[in-house]
Tab-separated table of C-alpha atoms and ligand atoms in Angstrom:
chain	number	residue	atom	x	y	z
A	1	MET	CA	139.585	-127.781	-0.649
A	2	GLU	CA	139.447	-126.702	2.941
A	3	ILE	CA	140.197	-128.736	6.034
A	4	VAL	CA	138.725	-127.822	9.409
A	5	TYR	CA	139.281	-129.371	12.776
A	6	GLY	CA	136.292	-131.375	13.968
A	7	ARG	CA	136.327	-130.163	17.507
A	8	GLU	CA	136.749	-126.470	16.594
A	9	TRP	CA	134.100	-126.718	13.932
A	10	TYR	CA	131.489	-128.571	15.938
A	11	MET	CA	132.065	-127.360	19.474
A	12	THR	CA	131.981	-124.105	21.347
A	13	GLY	CA	134.019	-124.711	24.433
A	14	ASN	CA	133.038	-128.153	25.686
A	15	GLU	CA	129.572	-128.087	24.169
A	16	LEU	CA	128.333	-129.221	20.789
A	17	ASP	CA	127.188	-126.070	18.929
A	18	LEU	CA	125.195	-127.468	16.077
A	19	GLU	CA	123.453	-124.220	15.145
A	20	LYS	CA	126.878	-122.713	14.473
A	21	VAL	CA	127.771	-125.758	12.335
A	22	THR	CA	124.580	-125.603	10.241
A	23	LYS	CA	125.167	-121.882	9.600
A	24	GLY	CA	128.839	-122.588	8.862
A	25	TRP	CA	128.052	-125.133	6.120
A	26	LYS	CA	125.609	-122.688	4.540
A	27	GLN	CA	128.204	-119.917	4.488
A	28	LYS	CA	130.803	-122.231	2.964
A	29	MET	CA	128.365	-123.319	0.293
A	30	GLU	CA	127.525	-119.706	-0.577
A	31	ARG	CA	131.201	-118.902	-0.822
A	32	ALA	CA	131.755	-121.862	-3.123
A	33	LEU	CA	128.867	-120.767	-5.330
A	34	ASN	CA	130.079	-117.147	-5.410
A	35	GLY	CA	133.493	-118.434	-6.378
A	36	GLY	CA	132.006	-120.031	-9.461
A	37	HIS	CA	131.854	-123.584	-8.092
A	38	ALA	CA	128.931	-125.938	-8.692
A	39	GLY	CA	128.354	-126.486	-4.993
A	40	LEU	CA	129.860	-127.793	-1.830
A	41	ARG	CA	131.041	-131.334	-1.113
A	42	LEU	CA	131.906	-131.974	2.503
A	43	SER	CA	133.259	-134.996	4.231
A	44	ALA	CA	133.310	-135.335	7.981
A	45	GLY	CA	134.429	-137.970	10.458
A	46	THR	CA	133.202	-138.414	14.038
A	47	ALA	CA	136.350	-139.557	15.794
A	48	TRP	CA	136.263	-136.427	17.971
A	49	LEU	CA	132.657	-136.999	19.113
A	50	ASP	CA	131.947	-137.877	22.728
A	51	LYS	CA	129.522	-140.747	23.329
A	52	ARG	CA	127.327	-138.527	25.488
A	53	ASP	CA	126.651	-136.201	22.511
A	54	TRP	CA	125.669	-139.025	20.107
A	55	LYS	CA	121.914	-138.570	20.393
A	56	GLU	CA	122.003	-134.821	19.881
A	57	PHE	CA	124.453	-135.274	17.019
A	58	CYS	CA	122.096	-137.713	15.303
A	59	GLU	CA	119.282	-135.130	15.467
A	60	TYR	CA	121.632	-132.603	13.889
A	61	GLU	CA	122.535	-135.113	11.157
A	62	LYS	CA	118.852	-135.624	10.368
A	63	GLU	CA	118.316	-131.871	10.188
A	64	VAL	CA	121.277	-131.388	7.843
A	65	ASN	CA	120.081	-134.280	5.685
A	66	ASP	CA	116.624	-132.722	5.363
A	67	SER	CA	117.872	-129.181	4.798
A	68	ILE	CA	120.416	-129.941	2.048
A	69	LEU	CA	117.961	-131.928	-0.081
A	70	ASP	CA	117.307	-128.981	-2.418
A	71	THR	CA	120.744	-127.387	-2.242
A	72	PRO	CA	123.914	-128.046	-4.215
A	73	MET	CA	125.521	-129.596	-1.138
A	74	LEU	CA	126.635	-133.178	-0.738
A	75	ALA	CA	127.737	-134.555	2.637
A	76	LEU	CA	129.743	-137.749	2.996
A	77	CYS	CA	129.793	-138.706	6.676
A	78	THR	CA	132.077	-141.475	7.784
A	79	TYR	CA	131.609	-143.645	10.874
A	80	PRO	CA	133.965	-146.355	12.138
A	81	LEU	CA	132.137	-149.735	12.122
A	82	PRO	CA	134.316	-151.464	14.679
A	83	GLY	CA	133.002	-150.506	18.062
A	84	SER	CA	129.687	-149.285	16.694
A	85	ALA	CA	126.617	-150.776	18.275
A	86	ALA	CA	123.686	-151.931	16.101
A	87	ALA	CA	121.609	-149.058	17.454
A	88	GLU	CA	124.198	-146.567	16.255
A	89	ILE	CA	124.251	-148.075	12.760
A	90	LEU	CA	120.470	-147.836	12.649
A	91	ASP	CA	120.695	-144.196	13.743
A	92	VAL	CA	123.114	-143.485	10.895
A	93	THR	CA	120.961	-145.096	8.215
A	94	ARG	CA	117.896	-143.260	9.556
A	95	THR	CA	119.511	-139.835	9.433
A	96	HIS	CA	120.999	-140.066	5.900
A	97	GLN	CA	119.635	-140.499	2.413
A	98	PHE	CA	121.559	-143.715	2.082
A	99	ALA	CA	124.516	-145.434	3.653
A	100	ILE	CA	127.327	-147.545	2.218
A	101	ALA	CA	129.166	-149.987	4.424
A	102	ARG	CA	132.439	-151.780	3.865
A	103	ARG	CA	131.711	-155.482	4.351
A	104	ASN	CA	133.543	-158.594	3.183
A	105	LYS	CA	136.030	-156.450	1.295
A	106	GLY	CA	133.296	-154.820	-0.714
A	107	TRP	CA	130.952	-151.892	-0.409
A	108	GLU	CA	127.244	-152.492	0.154
A	109	VAL	CA	124.402	-150.062	0.023
A	110	VAL	CA	122.438	-150.106	3.227
A	111	GLU	CA	119.092	-148.871	2.079
A	112	THR	CA	116.964	-146.755	4.283
A	113	SER	CA	113.227	-147.208	4.110
A	114	GLU	CA	112.964	-143.705	2.640
A	115	LEU	CA	115.323	-144.628	-0.168
A	116	LYS	CA	113.374	-147.851	-0.823
A	117	GLN	CA	110.155	-145.899	-0.920
A	118	ALA	CA	111.599	-143.293	-3.262
A	119	LYS	CA	112.940	-145.981	-5.616
A	120	ALA	CA	109.603	-147.806	-5.619
A	121	GLU	CA	107.829	-144.532	-6.305
A	122	ILE	CA	110.171	-143.730	-9.201
A	123	LEU	CA	109.585	-147.211	-10.626
A	124	ARG	CA	105.841	-146.829	-10.266
A	125	LEU	CA	105.935	-143.378	-11.903
A	126	ASN	CA	108.087	-144.729	-14.711
A	127	ASN	CA	105.728	-147.616	-15.352
A	128	ASP	CA	102.780	-145.309	-15.131
A	129	LEU	CA	104.427	-142.880	-17.532
A	130	GLU	CA	105.213	-145.679	-19.966
A	131	LEU	CA	101.626	-146.854	-19.860
A	132	ARG	CA	100.417	-143.334	-20.426
A	133	VAL	CA	102.812	-142.854	-23.336
A	134	VAL	CA	101.585	-146.123	-24.880
A	135	GLU	CA	97.960	-145.114	-24.369
A	136	ARG	CA	98.544	-141.592	-25.738
A	137	THR	CA	100.429	-142.961	-28.747
A	138	ARG	CA	97.536	-145.340	-29.401
A	139	GLN	CA	95.071	-142.451	-29.164
A	140	LEU	CA	97.166	-140.244	-31.460
A	141	THR	CA	97.575	-143.036	-34.012
A	142	ALA	CA	93.831	-143.645	-33.970
A	143	ALA	CA	93.141	-139.908	-34.312
A	144	ASN	CA	95.646	-139.697	-37.129
A	145	GLU	CA	94.060	-142.597	-38.965
A	146	GLU	CA	90.624	-141.095	-38.487
A	147	LEU	CA	91.896	-137.766	-39.826
A	148	ARG	CA	93.452	-139.467	-42.829
A	149	ARG	CA	90.218	-141.369	-43.461
A	150	GLN	CA	88.202	-138.162	-43.209
A	151	MET	CA	90.586	-136.372	-45.530
A	152	SER	CA	90.374	-139.027	-48.205
A	153	GLU	CA	86.601	-139.170	-47.763
A	154	ARG	CA	86.457	-135.409	-48.129
A	155	GLN	CA	88.679	-135.603	-51.194
A	156	ARG	CA	86.360	-138.246	-52.666
A	157	ALA	CA	83.313	-136.107	-51.841
A	158	GLU	CA	84.956	-133.055	-53.417
A	159	ASP	CA	85.805	-135.030	-56.545
A	160	ALA	CA	82.256	-136.351	-56.704
A	161	LEU	CA	80.879	-132.825	-56.203
A	162	ARG	CA	83.116	-131.416	-58.922
A	163	HIS	CA	82.091	-134.225	-61.214
A	164	ALA	CA	78.395	-133.712	-60.422
A	165	GLN	CA	78.726	-129.949	-60.942
A	166	GLY	CA	80.443	-130.529	-64.282
A	167	GLU	CA	77.778	-132.988	-65.318
A	168	LEU	CA	74.999	-130.631	-64.202
A	169	ALA	CA	76.576	-127.770	-66.112
A	170	ARG	CA	76.728	-129.954	-69.208
A	171	VAL	CA	73.134	-131.118	-68.833
A	172	THR	CA	71.927	-127.528	-68.504
A	173	ARG	CA	73.984	-126.590	-71.526
A	174	VAL	CA	72.383	-129.413	-73.491
A	175	THR	CA	68.953	-128.342	-72.256
A	176	SER	CA	69.454	-124.717	-73.209
A	177	MET	CA	70.914	-125.864	-76.527
A	178	GLY	CA	67.654	-127.784	-77.023
A	179	GLU	CA	65.697	-124.628	-76.297
A	180	LEU	CA	67.884	-122.685	-78.703
A	181	ALA	CA	67.885	-125.400	-81.359
A	182	ALA	CA	65.430	-123.638	-83.645
A	183	SER	CA	67.267	-120.335	-83.638
A	184	ILE	CA	70.658	-122.046	-83.882
A	185	ALA	CA	69.439	-124.023	-86.904
A	186	HIS	CA	68.521	-120.691	-88.425
A	187	GLU	CA	72.030	-119.440	-87.672
A	188	VAL	CA	73.503	-122.357	-89.630
A	189	THR	CA	70.912	-122.289	-92.392
A	190	GLN	CA	71.695	-118.683	-93.199
A	191	PRO	CA	75.311	-119.226	-94.283
A	192	LEU	CA	74.286	-122.453	-96.039
A	193	THR	CA	71.736	-120.509	-98.107
A	194	GLY	CA	74.486	-117.979	-98.802
A	195	ILE	CA	76.791	-120.776	-99.956
A	196	VAL	CA	74.182	-122.161	-102.376
A	197	THR	CA	73.394	-118.690	-103.758
A	198	ASN	CA	77.090	-117.889	-104.205
A	199	GLY	CA	77.745	-121.346	-105.713
A	200	ASN	CA	75.065	-120.741	-108.331
A	201	ALA	CA	76.439	-117.272	-109.032
A	202	CYS	CA	79.912	-118.732	-109.404
A	203	LEU	CA	78.647	-121.296	-111.957
A	204	HIS	CA	76.970	-118.448	-113.819
A	205	TRP	CA	80.191	-116.371	-114.000
A	206	LEU	CA	82.187	-119.383	-115.115
A	207	ALA	CA	79.626	-120.294	-117.830
A	208	SER	CA	79.612	-116.859	-119.433
A	209	ALA	CA	81.832	-116.392	-122.484
A	210	PRO	CA	84.482	-115.491	-121.771
A	211	PRO	CA	84.262	-116.742	-118.130
A	212	ASN	CA	84.349	-113.869	-115.644
A	213	VAL	CA	87.089	-115.225	-113.389
A	214	GLU	CA	87.242	-112.123	-111.199
A	215	LYS	CA	83.534	-112.313	-110.260
A	216	ALA	CA	83.799	-116.090	-109.836
A	217	ARG	CA	86.711	-115.578	-107.402
A	218	THR	CA	84.672	-113.098	-105.323
A	219	THR	CA	81.772	-115.556	-105.035
A	220	VAL	CA	84.125	-118.392	-104.019
A	221	GLU	CA	85.598	-116.109	-101.336
A	222	ARG	CA	82.077	-115.511	-100.036
A	223	ILE	CA	81.447	-119.271	-100.046
A	224	ILE	CA	84.587	-119.788	-97.945
A	225	ARG	CA	83.573	-117.003	-95.551
A	226	ASP	CA	80.065	-118.469	-95.080
A	227	SER	CA	81.427	-121.994	-94.667
A	228	ASN	CA	83.776	-120.794	-91.947
A	229	ARG	CA	80.918	-119.029	-90.208
A	230	ALA	CA	78.744	-122.168	-90.271
A	231	SER	CA	81.627	-124.366	-89.083
A	232	GLU	CA	82.342	-121.974	-86.241
A	233	VAL	CA	78.742	-122.147	-85.029
A	234	ILE	CA	78.711	-125.936	-85.297
A	235	ARG	CA	82.058	-126.181	-83.500
A	236	ASP	CA	80.739	-124.037	-80.637
A	237	ILE	CA	77.542	-126.070	-80.349
A	238	ARG	CA	79.443	-129.335	-80.367
A	239	ALA	CA	81.802	-128.055	-77.697
A	240	LEU	CA	78.878	-126.913	-75.543
A	241	VAL	CA	77.110	-130.257	-75.836
A	242	LYS	CA	80.115	-132.593	-75.805
A	243	LYS	CA	81.261	-134.296	-72.643
A	244	THR	CA	84.777	-133.075	-72.024
A	245	GLN	CA	86.891	-132.492	-68.972
A	246	PRO	CA	87.195	-128.803	-68.205
A	247	HIS	CA	90.621	-127.516	-69.088
A	248	HIS	CA	92.229	-124.130	-68.666
A	249	GLU	CA	93.691	-122.096	-71.480
A	250	PRO	CA	94.035	-118.377	-72.181
A	251	VAL	CA	90.642	-117.164	-73.411
A	252	ALA	CA	90.077	-113.880	-75.262
A	253	LEU	CA	86.718	-112.753	-73.905
A	254	ASN	CA	85.947	-110.188	-76.630
A	255	ASP	CA	86.143	-112.940	-79.228
A	256	LEU	CA	84.042	-115.226	-77.035
A	257	ILE	CA	81.412	-112.464	-76.692
A	258	HIS	CA	81.156	-112.170	-80.499
A	259	ARG	CA	80.846	-115.908	-80.951
A	260	THR	CA	78.236	-116.188	-78.223
A	261	LEU	CA	76.211	-113.363	-79.730
A	262	THR	CA	76.287	-115.267	-83.022
A	263	LEU	CA	74.941	-118.364	-81.251
A	264	ALA	CA	72.209	-116.306	-79.619
A	265	SER	CA	71.449	-114.167	-82.642
A	266	GLY	CA	68.416	-116.304	-83.548
A	267	GLU	CA	66.914	-115.460	-80.162
A	268	THR	CA	67.889	-111.800	-80.195
A	269	THR	CA	66.508	-111.365	-83.704
A	270	ARG	CA	63.286	-113.217	-82.863
A	271	HIS	CA	62.739	-110.903	-79.863
A	272	GLN	CA	63.797	-107.802	-81.779
A	273	VAL	CA	66.630	-107.045	-79.399
A	274	GLU	CA	69.158	-104.448	-80.396
A	275	ILE	CA	72.723	-105.455	-79.473
A	276	GLN	CA	75.317	-102.921	-78.393
A	277	THR	CA	78.867	-103.919	-77.605
A	278	VAL	CA	81.422	-101.703	-75.849
A	279	LEU	CA	84.544	-103.846	-75.879
A	280	ALA	CA	87.917	-102.737	-74.492
A	281	ALA	CA	90.612	-102.899	-77.155
A	282	ASP	CA	93.373	-103.739	-74.659
A	283	LEU	CA	91.475	-106.490	-72.859
A	284	PRO	CA	93.836	-109.084	-71.377
A	285	SER	CA	92.978	-112.766	-71.734
A	286	VAL	CA	91.729	-114.788	-68.789
A	287	LEU	CA	92.792	-118.300	-67.917
A	288	GLY	CA	89.800	-120.590	-68.066
A	289	ASP	CA	87.618	-123.162	-69.717
A	290	ARG	CA	86.287	-121.540	-72.865
A	291	VAL	CA	83.181	-123.791	-73.027
A	292	GLN	CA	82.176	-123.004	-69.451
A	293	LEU	CA	82.789	-119.270	-69.907
A	294	GLN	CA	80.721	-119.315	-73.094
A	295	GLN	CA	77.968	-121.025	-71.108
A	296	VAL	CA	78.005	-118.134	-68.616
A	297	LEU	CA	77.811	-115.525	-71.367
A	298	LEU	CA	75.069	-117.392	-73.209
A	299	ASN	CA	73.057	-117.756	-70.049
A	300	LEU	CA	73.310	-114.054	-69.121
A	301	ILE	CA	72.420	-113.020	-72.679
A	302	ILE	CA	69.394	-115.347	-72.902
A	303	ASN	CA	68.192	-114.193	-69.440
A	304	ALA	CA	68.505	-110.562	-70.566
A	305	VAL	CA	66.586	-111.289	-73.778
A	306	GLU	CA	63.854	-113.054	-71.803
A	307	ALA	CA	63.679	-110.165	-69.285
A	308	MET	CA	62.952	-107.806	-72.192
A	309	SER	CA	60.529	-110.052	-74.071
A	310	THR	CA	57.456	-108.482	-72.488
A	311	ILE	CA	58.633	-104.900	-72.976
A	312	THR	CA	56.631	-102.911	-75.522
A	313	GLY	CA	56.660	-99.314	-76.582
A	314	ARG	CA	60.438	-98.799	-76.224
A	315	PRO	CA	63.531	-100.333	-77.754
A	316	ARG	CA	64.875	-103.566	-76.257
A	317	VAL	CA	68.564	-102.867	-75.931
A	318	LEU	CA	71.142	-105.374	-74.726
A	319	THR	CA	74.568	-103.887	-73.936
A	320	ILE	CA	77.646	-105.997	-73.408
A	321	GLN	CA	80.706	-104.260	-72.116
A	322	SER	CA	84.209	-105.542	-71.464
A	323	GLU	CA	86.662	-103.612	-69.340
A	324	ARG	CA	90.116	-103.932	-67.909
A	325	ARG	CA	90.523	-103.004	-64.242
A	326	GLU	CA	93.694	-102.426	-62.279
A	327	ALA	CA	94.811	-103.391	-58.795
A	328	PRO	CA	94.056	-106.216	-58.778
A	329	GLU	CA	94.180	-106.667	-62.506
A	330	VAL	CA	90.843	-108.132	-63.528
A	331	VAL	CA	88.660	-108.329	-66.589
A	332	SER	CA	85.076	-107.207	-66.056
A	333	ILE	CA	82.197	-108.222	-68.320
A	334	THR	CA	78.763	-106.625	-67.892
A	335	VAL	CA	75.542	-107.733	-69.549
A	336	ARG	CA	72.968	-104.983	-69.259
A	337	ASP	CA	69.326	-105.078	-70.299
A	338	CYS	CA	66.371	-102.708	-70.022
A	339	GLY	CA	63.866	-105.391	-69.107
A	340	VAL	CA	61.600	-105.978	-66.129
A	341	GLY	CA	64.441	-105.613	-63.626
A	342	LEU	CA	65.101	-107.552	-60.427
A	343	ASP	CA	62.908	-107.826	-57.397
A	344	PRO	CA	65.329	-106.369	-54.770
A	345	GLN	CA	64.038	-108.788	-52.128
A	346	ARG	CA	64.943	-111.766	-54.246
A	347	ALA	CA	68.154	-110.429	-55.812
A	348	GLU	CA	70.395	-112.942	-53.970
A	349	ARG	CA	67.998	-115.883	-54.243
A	350	LEU	CA	68.304	-115.748	-58.042
A	351	PHE	CA	71.599	-117.596	-57.634
A	352	ASP	CA	69.969	-120.444	-55.706
A	353	ALA	CA	69.557	-123.694	-57.585
A	354	PHE	CA	66.022	-124.212	-58.948
A	355	PHE	CA	64.980	-120.622	-58.283
A	356	THR	CA	62.975	-119.428	-61.264
A	357	THR	CA	60.125	-117.045	-61.988
A	358	LYS	CA	59.567	-118.446	-65.472
A	359	PRO	CA	56.847	-120.976	-66.209
A	360	GLU	CA	59.246	-123.072	-68.291
A	361	GLY	CA	62.370	-122.126	-66.340
A	362	MET	CA	64.698	-124.619	-64.708
A	363	GLY	CA	66.314	-122.107	-62.335
A	364	MET	CA	69.775	-123.626	-62.749
A	365	GLY	CA	71.342	-121.038	-65.050
A	366	LEU	CA	72.574	-118.430	-62.576
A	367	SER	CA	73.495	-120.999	-59.951
A	368	ILE	CA	75.771	-122.727	-62.453
A	369	CYS	CA	77.136	-119.395	-63.709
A	370	ARG	CA	78.171	-118.459	-60.182
A	371	THR	CA	79.801	-121.863	-59.592
A	372	ILE	CA	81.743	-121.546	-62.857
A	373	ILE	CA	82.892	-117.988	-62.178
A	374	SER	CA	83.900	-118.831	-58.592
A	375	ALA	CA	85.846	-121.860	-59.806
A	376	HIS	CA	87.717	-119.461	-62.096
A	377	GLY	CA	88.640	-117.249	-59.140
A	378	GLY	CA	86.141	-114.582	-60.147
A	379	HIS	CA	82.944	-113.001	-58.900
A	380	LEU	CA	79.437	-112.772	-60.353
A	381	SER	CA	77.036	-110.090	-59.106
A	382	ASN	CA	73.893	-108.312	-60.192
A	383	ALA	CA	72.191	-104.984	-59.688
A	384	ASN	CA	69.214	-103.076	-60.942
A	385	ASN	CA	69.970	-100.222	-63.307
A	386	ALA	CA	69.217	-96.667	-62.224
A	387	ASP	CA	66.635	-96.337	-64.998
A	388	ARG	CA	65.326	-99.692	-66.197
A	389	GLY	CA	66.337	-103.303	-66.265
A	390	ALA	CA	69.191	-105.190	-64.655
A	391	THR	CA	72.932	-105.597	-65.074
A	392	PHE	CA	74.894	-108.760	-64.374
A	393	GLU	CA	78.624	-108.418	-64.015
A	394	PHE	CA	81.359	-110.968	-63.680
A	395	THR	CA	85.018	-110.314	-63.063
A	396	LEU	CA	87.873	-112.733	-63.675
A	397	PRO	CA	91.578	-112.421	-62.867
A	398	ALA	CA	93.507	-111.199	-65.889
A	399	TYR	CA	95.963	-113.693	-67.327
A	400	VAL	CA	99.308	-111.962	-67.377
A	401	GLU	CA	101.767	-113.746	-69.590
A	402	THR	CA	105.035	-114.172	-67.738
A	403	PRO	CA	108.290	-114.878	-69.592
A	404	GLU	CA	108.013	-118.569	-68.564
A	405	HIS	CA	104.630	-118.820	-70.222
A	406	VAL	CA	106.066	-117.382	-73.395
A	407	ASP	CA	108.959	-119.874	-73.244
A	408	ILE	CA	106.614	-122.797	-72.855
A	409	ALA	CA	104.380	-121.522	-75.630
A	410	THR	CA	107.278	-121.163	-78.059
A	411	ALA	CA	109.198	-124.263	-76.957
B	501	ADP	P1	65.903	-119.598	-65.315
B	501	ADP	O1	66.333	-118.660	-66.414
B	501	ADP	O2	65.716	-120.998	-65.764
B	501	ADP	O3	64.725	-119.084	-64.542
B	501	ADP	P2	68.239	-118.650	-63.942
B	501	ADP	O4	68.976	-119.212	-62.801
B	501	ADP	O5	69.024	-118.301	-65.156
B	501	ADP	O6	67.106	-119.684	-64.276
B	501	ADP	O7	67.491	-117.339	-63.463
B	501	ADP	C1	66.781	-117.361	-62.243
B	501	ADP	C2	65.804	-116.206	-62.169
B	501	ADP	O8	66.513	-114.975	-62.104
B	501	ADP	C3	64.910	-116.040	-63.379
B	501	ADP	O9	63.798	-116.894	-63.317
B	501	ADP	C4	64.529	-114.570	-63.289
B	501	ADP	O10	63.475	-114.376	-62.365
B	501	ADP	C5	65.745	-113.922	-62.673
B	501	ADP	N1	66.585	-113.238	-63.674
B	501	ADP	C6	67.684	-113.710	-64.257
B	501	ADP	N2	68.206	-112.813	-65.123
B	501	ADP	C7	67.409	-111.737	-65.078
B	501	ADP	C8	67.392	-110.442	-65.740
B	501	ADP	N3	68.344	-110.098	-66.640
B	501	ADP	N4	66.393	-109.576	-65.414
B	501	ADP	C9	65.451	-109.901	-64.523
B	501	ADP	N5	65.402	-111.096	-63.874
B	501	ADP	C10	66.373	-111.998	-64.134
């Protein structure tokens, strides 16, 4: 706190020196700020002021009022009411942000028009802001609802698409099963014939005196083996044709390749195709739907057989290879033929739905294969071989058993 004498502070000699005063307040404020204070609060009376200087003083007051608006300075100016003329009171209210007057034992705010205007403006801005907040909230709520609606619609569309894809895959499986029916029937008839032959032989060994139990046992073992083979084929066909929800389980692809070749063996035999398999012994399983993956294999095998059906004068060889690849760990399956090969200009279109070059073809096979492999997190591609024919390859992420998986499996 600092007290200065009015006359000394405001006057130089007998004259008001308001420039000195304005500078003086500024210096004091800077000192206060440098001293770590929040600002300057000053209070001044006007008892020392001569009447003749009133007008000039009022101009100074207005200037100070305007110049301290943006500064951390607050001025409380006091004026004695008794003896003040109405004009003087008006001057005071005009030159300050607001005035408070002691009347009827209480304090009253004497509002200046500027203050009134500012308050009205603040009120208007507040109302305006509130309206804008309400409007913006309404817009955001509407946008949010629209987004939610779109999301659930999209979810519904995705579900419907998945369902339609599943249904389409099943229908194509049923169709290709129909096409394969004759050769599949042959595949089942063969073990059945074996069973009858071995059954007769067994009866013969049992009827001989003494019964040859050892030979009878061998024939029964063959009967069991053939029955299992027939059941396996029927199980696979039923699974391929049946309407079931896809479900994921660890699938051993080498085993699936063997079983699929059995299913297709009618076709491969009919077209005199020689089968070669190069299967990796350490092939990890993949996590997937065994029926869908069998559909992919069957489709690639049948396509390869068909691509070689017109080949004459050289062996028709179909090679299926399984491989383990590192970083990232994937399983790769290639189906290679030495048939007519791919037209390089149409190599990508083969995966389009309904693209076929066969008179009886449906053109859905490869499109569905790609959908299935993609849904399993894998990739299906094709290329022409350097010599003859084409190779289709699909890769799938290897299923690495973690300790948790083992726990669940053994729990
Ligand atoms: P579809 O077998 O009913 O024609 P796909 O989608 O399975 O339907 O195959 C589409 C087309 O891709 C076939 O019509 C054929 O022209 C071509 N294609 C598929 N596999 C082979 C292959 N191994 N060699 C040559 N062309 C092939």
